[in-house]
Short mmCIF file of C-alpha atoms in Angstrom, two decimals:
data_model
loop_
_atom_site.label_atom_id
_atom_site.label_comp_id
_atom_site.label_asym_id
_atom_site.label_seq_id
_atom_site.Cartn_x
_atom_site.Cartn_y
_atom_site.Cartn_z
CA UNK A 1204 136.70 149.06 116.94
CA UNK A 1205 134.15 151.76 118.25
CA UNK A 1206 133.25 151.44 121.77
CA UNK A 1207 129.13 151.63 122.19
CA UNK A 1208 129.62 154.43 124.77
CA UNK A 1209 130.97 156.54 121.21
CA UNK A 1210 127.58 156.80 119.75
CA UNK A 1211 125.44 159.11 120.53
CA UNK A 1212 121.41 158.98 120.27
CA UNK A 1213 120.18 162.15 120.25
CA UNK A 1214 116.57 163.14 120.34
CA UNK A 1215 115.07 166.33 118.57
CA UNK A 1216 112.53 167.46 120.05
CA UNK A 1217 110.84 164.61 121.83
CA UNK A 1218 107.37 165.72 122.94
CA UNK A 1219 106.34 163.02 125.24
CA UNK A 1220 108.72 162.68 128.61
CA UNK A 1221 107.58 159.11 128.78
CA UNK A 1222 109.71 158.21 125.12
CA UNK A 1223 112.48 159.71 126.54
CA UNK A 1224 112.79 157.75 129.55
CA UNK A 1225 111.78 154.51 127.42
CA UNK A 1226 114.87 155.74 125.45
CA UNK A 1227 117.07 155.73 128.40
CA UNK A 1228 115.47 152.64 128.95
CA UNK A 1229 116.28 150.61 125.49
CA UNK A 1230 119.57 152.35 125.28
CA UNK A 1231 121.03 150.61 128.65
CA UNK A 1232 119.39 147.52 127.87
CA UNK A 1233 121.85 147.30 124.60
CA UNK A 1234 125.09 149.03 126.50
CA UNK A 1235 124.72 152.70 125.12
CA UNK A 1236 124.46 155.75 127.94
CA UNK A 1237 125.03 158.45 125.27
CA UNK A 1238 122.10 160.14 125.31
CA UNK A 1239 121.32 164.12 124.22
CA UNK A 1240 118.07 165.80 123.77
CA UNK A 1241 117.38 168.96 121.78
CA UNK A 1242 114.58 171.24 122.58
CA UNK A 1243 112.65 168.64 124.80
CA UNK A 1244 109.05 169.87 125.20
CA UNK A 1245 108.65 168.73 128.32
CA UNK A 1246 111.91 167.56 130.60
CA UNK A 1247 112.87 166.91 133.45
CA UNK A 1248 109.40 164.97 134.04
CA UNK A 1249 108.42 162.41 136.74
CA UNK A 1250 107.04 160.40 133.28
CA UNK A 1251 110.82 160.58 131.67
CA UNK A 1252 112.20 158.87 135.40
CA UNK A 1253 109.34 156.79 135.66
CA UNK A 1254 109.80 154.74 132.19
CA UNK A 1255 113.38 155.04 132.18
CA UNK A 1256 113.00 152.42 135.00
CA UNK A 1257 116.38 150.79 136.08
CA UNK A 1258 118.14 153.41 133.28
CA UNK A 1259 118.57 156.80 135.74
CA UNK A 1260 122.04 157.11 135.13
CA UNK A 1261 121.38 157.50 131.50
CA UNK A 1262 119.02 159.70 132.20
CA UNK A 1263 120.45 162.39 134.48
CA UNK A 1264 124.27 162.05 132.09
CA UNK A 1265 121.89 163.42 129.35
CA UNK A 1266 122.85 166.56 127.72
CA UNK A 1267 120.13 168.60 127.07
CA UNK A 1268 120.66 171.25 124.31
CA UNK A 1269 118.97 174.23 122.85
CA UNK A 1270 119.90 173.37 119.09
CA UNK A 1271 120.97 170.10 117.05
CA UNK A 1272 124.53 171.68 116.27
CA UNK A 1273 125.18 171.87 119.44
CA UNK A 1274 124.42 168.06 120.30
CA UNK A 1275 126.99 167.71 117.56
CA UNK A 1276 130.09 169.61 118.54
CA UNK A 1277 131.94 166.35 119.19
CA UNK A 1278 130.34 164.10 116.51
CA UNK A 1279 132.66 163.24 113.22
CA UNK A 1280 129.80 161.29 111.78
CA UNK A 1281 126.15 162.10 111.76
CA UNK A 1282 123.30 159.53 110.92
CA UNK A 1283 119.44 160.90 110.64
CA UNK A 1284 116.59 158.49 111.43
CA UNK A 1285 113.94 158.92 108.67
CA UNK A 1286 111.06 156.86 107.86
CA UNK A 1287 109.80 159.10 104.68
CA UNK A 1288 111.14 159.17 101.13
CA UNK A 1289 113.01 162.65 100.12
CA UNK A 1290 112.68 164.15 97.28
CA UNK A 1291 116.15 164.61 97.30
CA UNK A 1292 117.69 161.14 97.19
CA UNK A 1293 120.68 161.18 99.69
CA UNK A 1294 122.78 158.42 101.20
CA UNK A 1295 120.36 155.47 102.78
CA UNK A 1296 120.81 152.20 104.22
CA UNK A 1297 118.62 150.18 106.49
CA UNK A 1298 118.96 150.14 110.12
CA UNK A 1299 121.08 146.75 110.06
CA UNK A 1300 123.63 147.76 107.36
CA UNK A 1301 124.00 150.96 109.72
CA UNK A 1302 124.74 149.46 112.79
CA UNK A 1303 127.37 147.23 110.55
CA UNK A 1304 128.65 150.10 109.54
CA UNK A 1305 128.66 152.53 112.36
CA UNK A 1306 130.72 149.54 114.77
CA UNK A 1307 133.55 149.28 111.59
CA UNK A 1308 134.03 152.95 111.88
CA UNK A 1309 137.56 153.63 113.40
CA UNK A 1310 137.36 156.65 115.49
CA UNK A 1311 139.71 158.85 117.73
CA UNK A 1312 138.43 157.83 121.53
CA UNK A 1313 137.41 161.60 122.10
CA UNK A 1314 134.91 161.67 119.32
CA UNK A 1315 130.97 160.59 118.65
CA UNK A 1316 128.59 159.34 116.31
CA UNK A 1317 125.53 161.01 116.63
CA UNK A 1318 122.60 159.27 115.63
CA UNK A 1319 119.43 161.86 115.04
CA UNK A 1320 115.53 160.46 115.65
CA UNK A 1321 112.89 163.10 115.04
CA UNK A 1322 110.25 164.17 116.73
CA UNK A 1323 106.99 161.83 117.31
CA UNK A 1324 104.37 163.57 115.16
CA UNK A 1325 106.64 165.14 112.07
CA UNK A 1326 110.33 163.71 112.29
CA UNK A 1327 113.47 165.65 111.33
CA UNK A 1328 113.10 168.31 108.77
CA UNK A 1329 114.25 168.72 105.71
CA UNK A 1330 117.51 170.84 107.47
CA UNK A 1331 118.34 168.73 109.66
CA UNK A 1332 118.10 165.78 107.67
CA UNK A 1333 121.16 168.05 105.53
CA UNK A 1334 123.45 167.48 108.42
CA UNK A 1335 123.51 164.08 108.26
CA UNK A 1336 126.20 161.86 105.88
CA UNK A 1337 123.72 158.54 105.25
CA UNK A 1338 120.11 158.32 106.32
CA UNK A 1339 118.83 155.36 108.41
CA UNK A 1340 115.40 153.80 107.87
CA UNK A 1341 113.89 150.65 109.58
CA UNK A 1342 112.01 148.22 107.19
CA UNK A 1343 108.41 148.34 108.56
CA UNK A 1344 104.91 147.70 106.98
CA UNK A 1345 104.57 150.14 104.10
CA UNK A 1346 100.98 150.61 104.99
CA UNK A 1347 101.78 151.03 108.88
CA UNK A 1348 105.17 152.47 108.83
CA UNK A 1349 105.32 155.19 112.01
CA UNK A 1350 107.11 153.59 114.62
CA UNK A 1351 106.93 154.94 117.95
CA UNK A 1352 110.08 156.90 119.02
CA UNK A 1353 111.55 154.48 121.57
CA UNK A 1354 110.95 151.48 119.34
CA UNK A 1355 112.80 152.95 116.61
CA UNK A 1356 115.55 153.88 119.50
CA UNK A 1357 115.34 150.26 120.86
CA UNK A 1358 115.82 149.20 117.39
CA UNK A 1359 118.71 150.93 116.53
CA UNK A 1360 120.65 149.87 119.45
CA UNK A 1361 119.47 146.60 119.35
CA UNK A 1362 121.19 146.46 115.78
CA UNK A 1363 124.53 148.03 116.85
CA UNK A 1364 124.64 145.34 119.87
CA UNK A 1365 124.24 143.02 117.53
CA UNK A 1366 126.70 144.68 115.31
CA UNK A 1367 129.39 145.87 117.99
CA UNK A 1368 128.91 141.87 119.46
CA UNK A 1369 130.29 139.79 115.88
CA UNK A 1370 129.77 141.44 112.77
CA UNK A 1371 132.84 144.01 112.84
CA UNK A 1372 134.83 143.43 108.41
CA UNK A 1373 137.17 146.81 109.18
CA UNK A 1374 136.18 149.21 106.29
CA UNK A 1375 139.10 149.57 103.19
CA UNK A 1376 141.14 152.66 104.54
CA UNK A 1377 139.98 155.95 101.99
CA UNK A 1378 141.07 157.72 100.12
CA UNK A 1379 141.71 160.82 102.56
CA UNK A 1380 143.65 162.90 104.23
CA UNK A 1381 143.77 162.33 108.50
CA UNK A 1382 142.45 163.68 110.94
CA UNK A 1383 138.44 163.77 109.48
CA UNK A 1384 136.98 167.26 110.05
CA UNK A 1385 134.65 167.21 112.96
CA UNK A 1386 131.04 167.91 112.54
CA UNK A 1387 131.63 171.84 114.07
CA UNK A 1388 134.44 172.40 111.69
CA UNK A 1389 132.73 171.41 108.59
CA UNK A 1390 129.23 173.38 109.60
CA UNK A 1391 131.60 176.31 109.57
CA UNK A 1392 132.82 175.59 106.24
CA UNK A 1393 129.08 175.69 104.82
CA UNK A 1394 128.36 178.36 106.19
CA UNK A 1395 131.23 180.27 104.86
CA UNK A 1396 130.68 178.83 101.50
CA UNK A 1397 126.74 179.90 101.82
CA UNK A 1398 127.64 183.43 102.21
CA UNK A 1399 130.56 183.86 99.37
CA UNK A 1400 127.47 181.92 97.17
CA UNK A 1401 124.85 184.93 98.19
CA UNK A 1402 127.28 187.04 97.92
CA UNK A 1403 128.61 186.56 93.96
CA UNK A 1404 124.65 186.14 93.66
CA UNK A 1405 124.36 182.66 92.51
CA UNK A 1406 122.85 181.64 95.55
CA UNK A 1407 119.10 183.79 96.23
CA UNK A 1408 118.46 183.24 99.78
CA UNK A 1409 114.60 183.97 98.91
CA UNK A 1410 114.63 180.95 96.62
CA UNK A 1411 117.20 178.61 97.87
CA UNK A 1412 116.27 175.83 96.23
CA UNK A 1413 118.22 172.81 96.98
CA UNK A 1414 121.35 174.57 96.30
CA UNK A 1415 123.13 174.15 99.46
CA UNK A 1416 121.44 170.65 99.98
CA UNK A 1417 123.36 169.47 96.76
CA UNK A 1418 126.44 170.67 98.05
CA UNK A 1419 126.24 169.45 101.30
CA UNK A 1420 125.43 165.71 99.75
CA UNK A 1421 128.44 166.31 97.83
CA UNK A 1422 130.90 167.00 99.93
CA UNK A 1423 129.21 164.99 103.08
CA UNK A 1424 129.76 162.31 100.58
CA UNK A 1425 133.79 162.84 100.12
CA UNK A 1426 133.90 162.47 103.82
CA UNK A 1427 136.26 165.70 104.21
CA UNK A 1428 139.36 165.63 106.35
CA UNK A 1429 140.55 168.78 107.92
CA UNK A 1430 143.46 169.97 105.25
CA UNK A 1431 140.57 170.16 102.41
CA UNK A 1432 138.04 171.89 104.68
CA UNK A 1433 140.82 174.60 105.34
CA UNK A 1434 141.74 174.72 101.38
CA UNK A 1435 137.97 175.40 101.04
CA UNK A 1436 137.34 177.92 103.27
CA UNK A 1437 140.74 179.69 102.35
CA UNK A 1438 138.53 179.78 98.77
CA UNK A 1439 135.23 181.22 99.88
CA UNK A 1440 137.83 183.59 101.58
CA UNK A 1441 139.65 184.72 98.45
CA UNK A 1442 136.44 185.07 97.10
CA UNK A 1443 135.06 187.15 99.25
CA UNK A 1444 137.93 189.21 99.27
CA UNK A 1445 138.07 189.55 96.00
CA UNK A 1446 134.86 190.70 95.18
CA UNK A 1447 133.57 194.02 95.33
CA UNK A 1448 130.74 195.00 98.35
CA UNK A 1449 127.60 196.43 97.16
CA UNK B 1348 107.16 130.22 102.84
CA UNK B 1349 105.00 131.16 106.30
CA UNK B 1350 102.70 134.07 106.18
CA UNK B 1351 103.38 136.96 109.14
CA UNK B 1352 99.44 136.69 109.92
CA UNK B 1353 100.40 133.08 110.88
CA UNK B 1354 102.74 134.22 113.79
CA UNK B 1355 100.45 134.50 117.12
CA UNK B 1356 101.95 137.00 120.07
CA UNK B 1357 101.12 135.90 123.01
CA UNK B 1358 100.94 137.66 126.12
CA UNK B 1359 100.92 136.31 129.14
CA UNK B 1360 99.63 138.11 132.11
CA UNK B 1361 100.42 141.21 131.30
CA UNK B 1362 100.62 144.06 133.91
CA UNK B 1363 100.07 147.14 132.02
CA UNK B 1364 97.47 148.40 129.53
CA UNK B 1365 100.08 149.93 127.69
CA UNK B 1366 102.22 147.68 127.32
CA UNK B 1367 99.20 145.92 125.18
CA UNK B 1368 98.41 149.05 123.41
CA UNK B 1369 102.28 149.36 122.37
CA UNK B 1370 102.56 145.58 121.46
CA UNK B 1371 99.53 145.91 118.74
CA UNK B 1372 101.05 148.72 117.45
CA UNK B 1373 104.56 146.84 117.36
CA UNK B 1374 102.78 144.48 115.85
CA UNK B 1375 101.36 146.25 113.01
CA UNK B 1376 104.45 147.84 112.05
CA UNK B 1377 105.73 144.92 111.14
CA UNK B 1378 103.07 143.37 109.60
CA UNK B 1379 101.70 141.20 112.19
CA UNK B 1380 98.13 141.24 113.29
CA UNK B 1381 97.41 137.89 115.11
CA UNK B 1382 97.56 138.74 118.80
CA UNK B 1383 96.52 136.65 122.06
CA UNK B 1384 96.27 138.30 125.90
CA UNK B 1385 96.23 135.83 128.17
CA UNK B 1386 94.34 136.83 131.32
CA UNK B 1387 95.21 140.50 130.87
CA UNK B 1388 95.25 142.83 134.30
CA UNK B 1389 92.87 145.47 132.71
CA UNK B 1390 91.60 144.91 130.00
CA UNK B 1391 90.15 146.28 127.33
CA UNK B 1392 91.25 149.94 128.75
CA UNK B 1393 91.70 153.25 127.36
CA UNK B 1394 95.33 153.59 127.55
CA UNK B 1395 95.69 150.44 125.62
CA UNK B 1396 93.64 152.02 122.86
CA UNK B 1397 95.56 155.11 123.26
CA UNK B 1398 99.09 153.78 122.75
CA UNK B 1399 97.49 151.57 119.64
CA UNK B 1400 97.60 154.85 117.64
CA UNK B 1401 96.60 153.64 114.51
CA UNK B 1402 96.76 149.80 115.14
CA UNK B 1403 93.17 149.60 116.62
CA UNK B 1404 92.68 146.47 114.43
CA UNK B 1405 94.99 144.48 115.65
CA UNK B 1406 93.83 144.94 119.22
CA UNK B 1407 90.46 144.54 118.32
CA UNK B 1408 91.03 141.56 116.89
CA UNK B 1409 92.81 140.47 119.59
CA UNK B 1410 91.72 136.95 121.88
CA UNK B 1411 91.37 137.40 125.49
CA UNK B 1412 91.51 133.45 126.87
CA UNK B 1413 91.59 132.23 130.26
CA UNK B 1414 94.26 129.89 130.06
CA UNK B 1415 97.86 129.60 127.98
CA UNK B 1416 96.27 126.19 126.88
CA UNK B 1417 93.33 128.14 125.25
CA UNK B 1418 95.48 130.72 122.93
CA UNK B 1419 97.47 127.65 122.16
CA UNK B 1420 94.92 125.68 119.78
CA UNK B 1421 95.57 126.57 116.46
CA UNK B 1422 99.28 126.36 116.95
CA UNK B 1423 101.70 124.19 115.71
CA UNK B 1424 104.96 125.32 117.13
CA UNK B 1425 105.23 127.19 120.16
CA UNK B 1426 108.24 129.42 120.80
CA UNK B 1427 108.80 131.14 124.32
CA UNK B 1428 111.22 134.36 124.93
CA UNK B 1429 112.85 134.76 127.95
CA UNK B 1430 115.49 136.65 129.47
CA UNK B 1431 116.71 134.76 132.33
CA UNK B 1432 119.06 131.84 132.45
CA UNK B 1433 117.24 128.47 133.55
CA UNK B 1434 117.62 125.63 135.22
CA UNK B 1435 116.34 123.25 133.15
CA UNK B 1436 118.22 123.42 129.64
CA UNK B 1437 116.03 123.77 126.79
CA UNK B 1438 116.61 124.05 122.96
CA UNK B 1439 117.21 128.14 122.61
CA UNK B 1440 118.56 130.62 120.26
CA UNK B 1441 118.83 134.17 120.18
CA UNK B 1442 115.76 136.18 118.74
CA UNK B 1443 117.56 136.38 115.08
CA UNK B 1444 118.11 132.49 114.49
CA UNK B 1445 114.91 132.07 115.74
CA UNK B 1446 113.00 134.39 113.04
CA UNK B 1447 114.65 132.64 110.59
CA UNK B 1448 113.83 129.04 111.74
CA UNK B 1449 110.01 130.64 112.51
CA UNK B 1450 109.80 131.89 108.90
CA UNK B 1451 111.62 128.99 107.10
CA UNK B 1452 108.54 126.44 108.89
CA UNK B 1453 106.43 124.76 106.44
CA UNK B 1454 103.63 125.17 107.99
CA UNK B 1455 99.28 124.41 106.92
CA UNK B 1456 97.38 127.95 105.86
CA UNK B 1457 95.21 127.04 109.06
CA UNK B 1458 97.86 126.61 111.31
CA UNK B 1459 100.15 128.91 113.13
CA UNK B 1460 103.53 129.62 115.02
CA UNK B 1461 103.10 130.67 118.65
CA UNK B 1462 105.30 133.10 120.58
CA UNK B 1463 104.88 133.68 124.43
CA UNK B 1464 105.85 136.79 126.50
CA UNK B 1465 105.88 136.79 130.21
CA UNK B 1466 104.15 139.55 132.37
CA UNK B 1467 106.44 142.41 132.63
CA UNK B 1468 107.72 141.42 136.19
CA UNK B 1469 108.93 138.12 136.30
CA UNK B 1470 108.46 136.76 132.65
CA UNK B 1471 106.86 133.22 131.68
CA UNK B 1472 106.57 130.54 134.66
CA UNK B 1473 108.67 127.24 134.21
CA UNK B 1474 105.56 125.72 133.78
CA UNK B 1475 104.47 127.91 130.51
CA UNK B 1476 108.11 127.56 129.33
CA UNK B 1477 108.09 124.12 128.92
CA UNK B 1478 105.11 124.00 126.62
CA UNK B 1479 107.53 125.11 124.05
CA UNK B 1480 109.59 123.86 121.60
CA UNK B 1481 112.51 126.41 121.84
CA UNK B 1482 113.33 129.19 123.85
CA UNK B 1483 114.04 132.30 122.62
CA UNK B 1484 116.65 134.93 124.27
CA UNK B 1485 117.18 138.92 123.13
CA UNK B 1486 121.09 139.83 123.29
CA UNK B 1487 121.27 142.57 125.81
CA UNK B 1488 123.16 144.28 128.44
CA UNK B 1489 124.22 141.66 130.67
CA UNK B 1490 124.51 144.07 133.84
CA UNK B 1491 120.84 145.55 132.63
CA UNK B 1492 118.91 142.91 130.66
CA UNK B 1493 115.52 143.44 131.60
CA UNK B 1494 113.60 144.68 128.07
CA UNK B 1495 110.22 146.80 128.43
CA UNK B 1496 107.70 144.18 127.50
CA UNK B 1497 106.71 146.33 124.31
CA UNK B 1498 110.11 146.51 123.33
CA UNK B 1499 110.75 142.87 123.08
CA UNK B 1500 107.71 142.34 120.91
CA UNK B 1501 109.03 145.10 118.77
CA UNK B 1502 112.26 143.30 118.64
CA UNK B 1503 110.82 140.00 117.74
CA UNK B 1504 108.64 140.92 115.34
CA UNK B 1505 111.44 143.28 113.83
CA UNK B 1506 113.40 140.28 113.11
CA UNK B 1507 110.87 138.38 111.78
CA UNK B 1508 109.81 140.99 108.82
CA UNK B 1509 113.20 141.02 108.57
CA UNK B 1510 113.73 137.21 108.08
CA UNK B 1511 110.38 137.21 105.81
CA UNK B 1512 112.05 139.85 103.99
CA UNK B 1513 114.67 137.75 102.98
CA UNK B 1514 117.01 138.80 104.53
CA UNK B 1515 117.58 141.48 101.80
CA UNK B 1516 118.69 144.84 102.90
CA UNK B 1517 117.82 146.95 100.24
CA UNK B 1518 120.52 148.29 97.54
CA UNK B 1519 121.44 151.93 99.12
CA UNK B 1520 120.39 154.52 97.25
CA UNK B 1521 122.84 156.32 94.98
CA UNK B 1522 124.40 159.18 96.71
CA UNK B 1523 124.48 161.35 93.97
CA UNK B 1524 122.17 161.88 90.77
CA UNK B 1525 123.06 160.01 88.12
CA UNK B 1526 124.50 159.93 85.22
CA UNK B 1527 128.10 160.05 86.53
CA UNK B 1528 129.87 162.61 84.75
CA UNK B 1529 132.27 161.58 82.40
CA UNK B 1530 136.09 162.06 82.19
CA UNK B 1531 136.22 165.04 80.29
CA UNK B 1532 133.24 166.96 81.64
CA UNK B 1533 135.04 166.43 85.20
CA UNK B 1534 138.24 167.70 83.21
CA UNK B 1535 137.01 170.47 81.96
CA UNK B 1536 135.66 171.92 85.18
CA UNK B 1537 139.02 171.01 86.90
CA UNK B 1538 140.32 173.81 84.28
CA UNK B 1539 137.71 176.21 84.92
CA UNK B 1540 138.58 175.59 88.87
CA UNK B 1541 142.26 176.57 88.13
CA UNK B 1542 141.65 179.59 86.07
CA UNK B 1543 139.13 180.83 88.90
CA UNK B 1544 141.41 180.24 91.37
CA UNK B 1545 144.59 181.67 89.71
CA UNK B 1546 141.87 184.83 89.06
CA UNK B 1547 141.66 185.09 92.49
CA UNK B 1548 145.11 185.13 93.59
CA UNK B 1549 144.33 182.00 95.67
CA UNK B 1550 146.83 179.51 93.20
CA UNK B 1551 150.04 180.83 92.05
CA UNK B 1552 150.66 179.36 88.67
CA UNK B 1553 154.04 179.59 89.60
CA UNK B 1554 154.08 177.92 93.25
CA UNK B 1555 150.90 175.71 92.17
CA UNK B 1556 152.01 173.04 95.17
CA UNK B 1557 149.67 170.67 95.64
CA UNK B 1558 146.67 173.10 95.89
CA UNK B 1559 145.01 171.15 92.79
CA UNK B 1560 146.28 167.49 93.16
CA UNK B 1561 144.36 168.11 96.25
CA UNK B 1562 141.21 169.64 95.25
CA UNK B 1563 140.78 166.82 92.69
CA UNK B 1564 141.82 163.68 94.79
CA UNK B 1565 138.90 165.51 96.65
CA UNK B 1566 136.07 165.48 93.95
CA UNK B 1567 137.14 162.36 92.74
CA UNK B 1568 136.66 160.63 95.62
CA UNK B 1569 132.93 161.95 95.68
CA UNK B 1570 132.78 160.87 92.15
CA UNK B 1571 130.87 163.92 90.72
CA UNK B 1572 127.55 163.54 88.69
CA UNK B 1573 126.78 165.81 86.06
CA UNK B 1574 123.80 167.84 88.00
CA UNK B 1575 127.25 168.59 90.60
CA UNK B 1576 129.57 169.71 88.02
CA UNK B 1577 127.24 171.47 86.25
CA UNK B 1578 126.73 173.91 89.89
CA UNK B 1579 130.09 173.77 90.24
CA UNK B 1580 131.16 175.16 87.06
CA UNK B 1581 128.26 177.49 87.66
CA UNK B 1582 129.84 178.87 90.66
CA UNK B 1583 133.27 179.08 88.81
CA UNK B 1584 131.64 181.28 86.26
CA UNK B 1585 129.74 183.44 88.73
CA UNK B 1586 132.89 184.30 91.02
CA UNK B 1587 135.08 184.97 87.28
CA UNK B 1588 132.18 187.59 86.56
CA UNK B 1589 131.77 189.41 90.10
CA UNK B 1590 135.77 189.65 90.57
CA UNK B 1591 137.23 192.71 88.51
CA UNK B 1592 139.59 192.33 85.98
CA UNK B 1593 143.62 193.87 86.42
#
């Protein structure tokens, strides 16, 4: 079973130091300490120390980071907080089905689950929301929906307390290949396979679309173990190899 | 079944403006909009208003009262959180079992459901506690179990749209676009992937190992839609035409 200490909340972006010390705050309070923060507008900040209250430790072991992929390096499973409807439909469950899932997850000791909250005013974008395998949201009033950041954080850990504490059915084994390619590892593989793509010209980088969105669903959706990301890459390789330079 | 507007918040005492600001707010998000301040520190105050955001409503529709007795009135079951083991044992339950029970109550349009919070330093005194009926606790950290006042109404309520809800998590949404493609539309792109790939040197007809065994136990397992194997074959095509022929 996954320790609590294996998940990962990390922050894009928080502009107020005050929710990120609340954050430090709710996380303790339900046994997490894994905290990152990317791009903080504002931190360190008396604010941040001042809510965090009792929660320093959390605090000061954060890892503060200058992009999301970095916060990620040691994450095999990625979860985006989102309170909006996509256009692009894409893996969702509420926050409770979530947590059930997330504690069921069986997990080498050494890696994370990285849970991603947007900032306050906008959320995650559209790319970052592309990283993720499943998207969380947190049944609210539909006419009042926009939680504050540290109540959906106090929420979320609340759930995988709860979760982690009795609810753990094991997930059926799938259907894969072991070890499960790490979040760095398969990043590299899109980005390999979004070059070959320009380069054959069936990708336009001026008008993207949702090409590489559709792909990434796809294959965030097969859950890919290391063997098939290296049998895809070797692919874009040939490819590119094999097709002439302008 | 009750009505959300029939659940009153109480708080008791409380210490900071915005704490009360946060609580409306908490409130509102989940639907709730009955809320009682109980000889508030400062109040009304600007950073109240200011952490309201967009629940103004709520907190100006809030009662101020002198005494517990006072906000009590209207209500015909009173429920009191706290965090902290007493003494005296008294009917409790953790905050889940009691959102159910709270929302299962039969309960007179004109009557409501109380629930007291403490002031954030010390909580509810053993007098106010044993106005109520049950007692209700929030799972936390046991070596850190001391919830931000806001927090814990956002937790309460939380569970109680949830219990109102029905305790219905949603259906996740598809993660693909439907319709599923069928058996032979997934075929026939498995034979366009081979010929591309034996185009490209990267399978050897005559050493195929398990390169495509592989490669489909892969797309199987995401269970391809017709949208996906209609890029995929796309891509296929484009790489055939770009690569020269021997």
């Amino acid at each position: 079973m996954l320790n609590l200490n294996q998940v990962k909340v990390v922050l894009v972006e928080p502009s107020h130091p005050g929710n990120i010390g609340a954050t430090a705050r709710a996380m303790k309070n339900m046994g997490l300490s894994n905290l990152a923060l990317v791009s903080p507008k504002r931190y360190p900040n008396v604010e941040a120390t001042a809510l965090a209250s009792g929660a320093d430790d959390v605090l000061q072991a954060a890892l503060v980071c200058d992009s999301v992929d970095e916060a990620l390096q040691d994450c095999s499973y990625i979860y985006a907080t989102t309170a909006r409807h996509r256009k692009l439909g894409w893996p969702s469950c509420d926050v409770r089905t979530a947590a059930t899932e997330i504690c069921s997850r069986e997990l080498d000791s050494s890696k994370k689950i990285a849970i991603l909250f947007g900032c306050e005013r906008v959320g995650l974008d559209n790319d970052t929301l592309t990283r993720a395998q499943t998207h969380i949201y947190i049944p609210t009033n539909p006419v009042y929906s926009s939680l504050n950041l540290s109540q959906a954080v106090q929420l979320m850990t609340y759930e995988l307390k709860m979760a982690h504490d009795g609810l753990n059915p094991v997930l059926p084994v799938e259907a894969r290949e072991a070890p499960l390619a790490s979040y760095d590892i398969v990043e590299g593989f899109y980005q390999h396979l979004e070059s070959m793509l320009t380069h054959i010209y069936f990708l336009d980088p001026k008008q993207p679309k949702m090409l590489m969105g559709r792909l990434r669903r796809l294959f965030n959706r097969a859950e890919l173990c290391e063997t098939e990301v290296h049998i895809l890459r070797g692919i874009c390789k040939a490819v590119l190899s094999k097709t002439p330079k302008d």
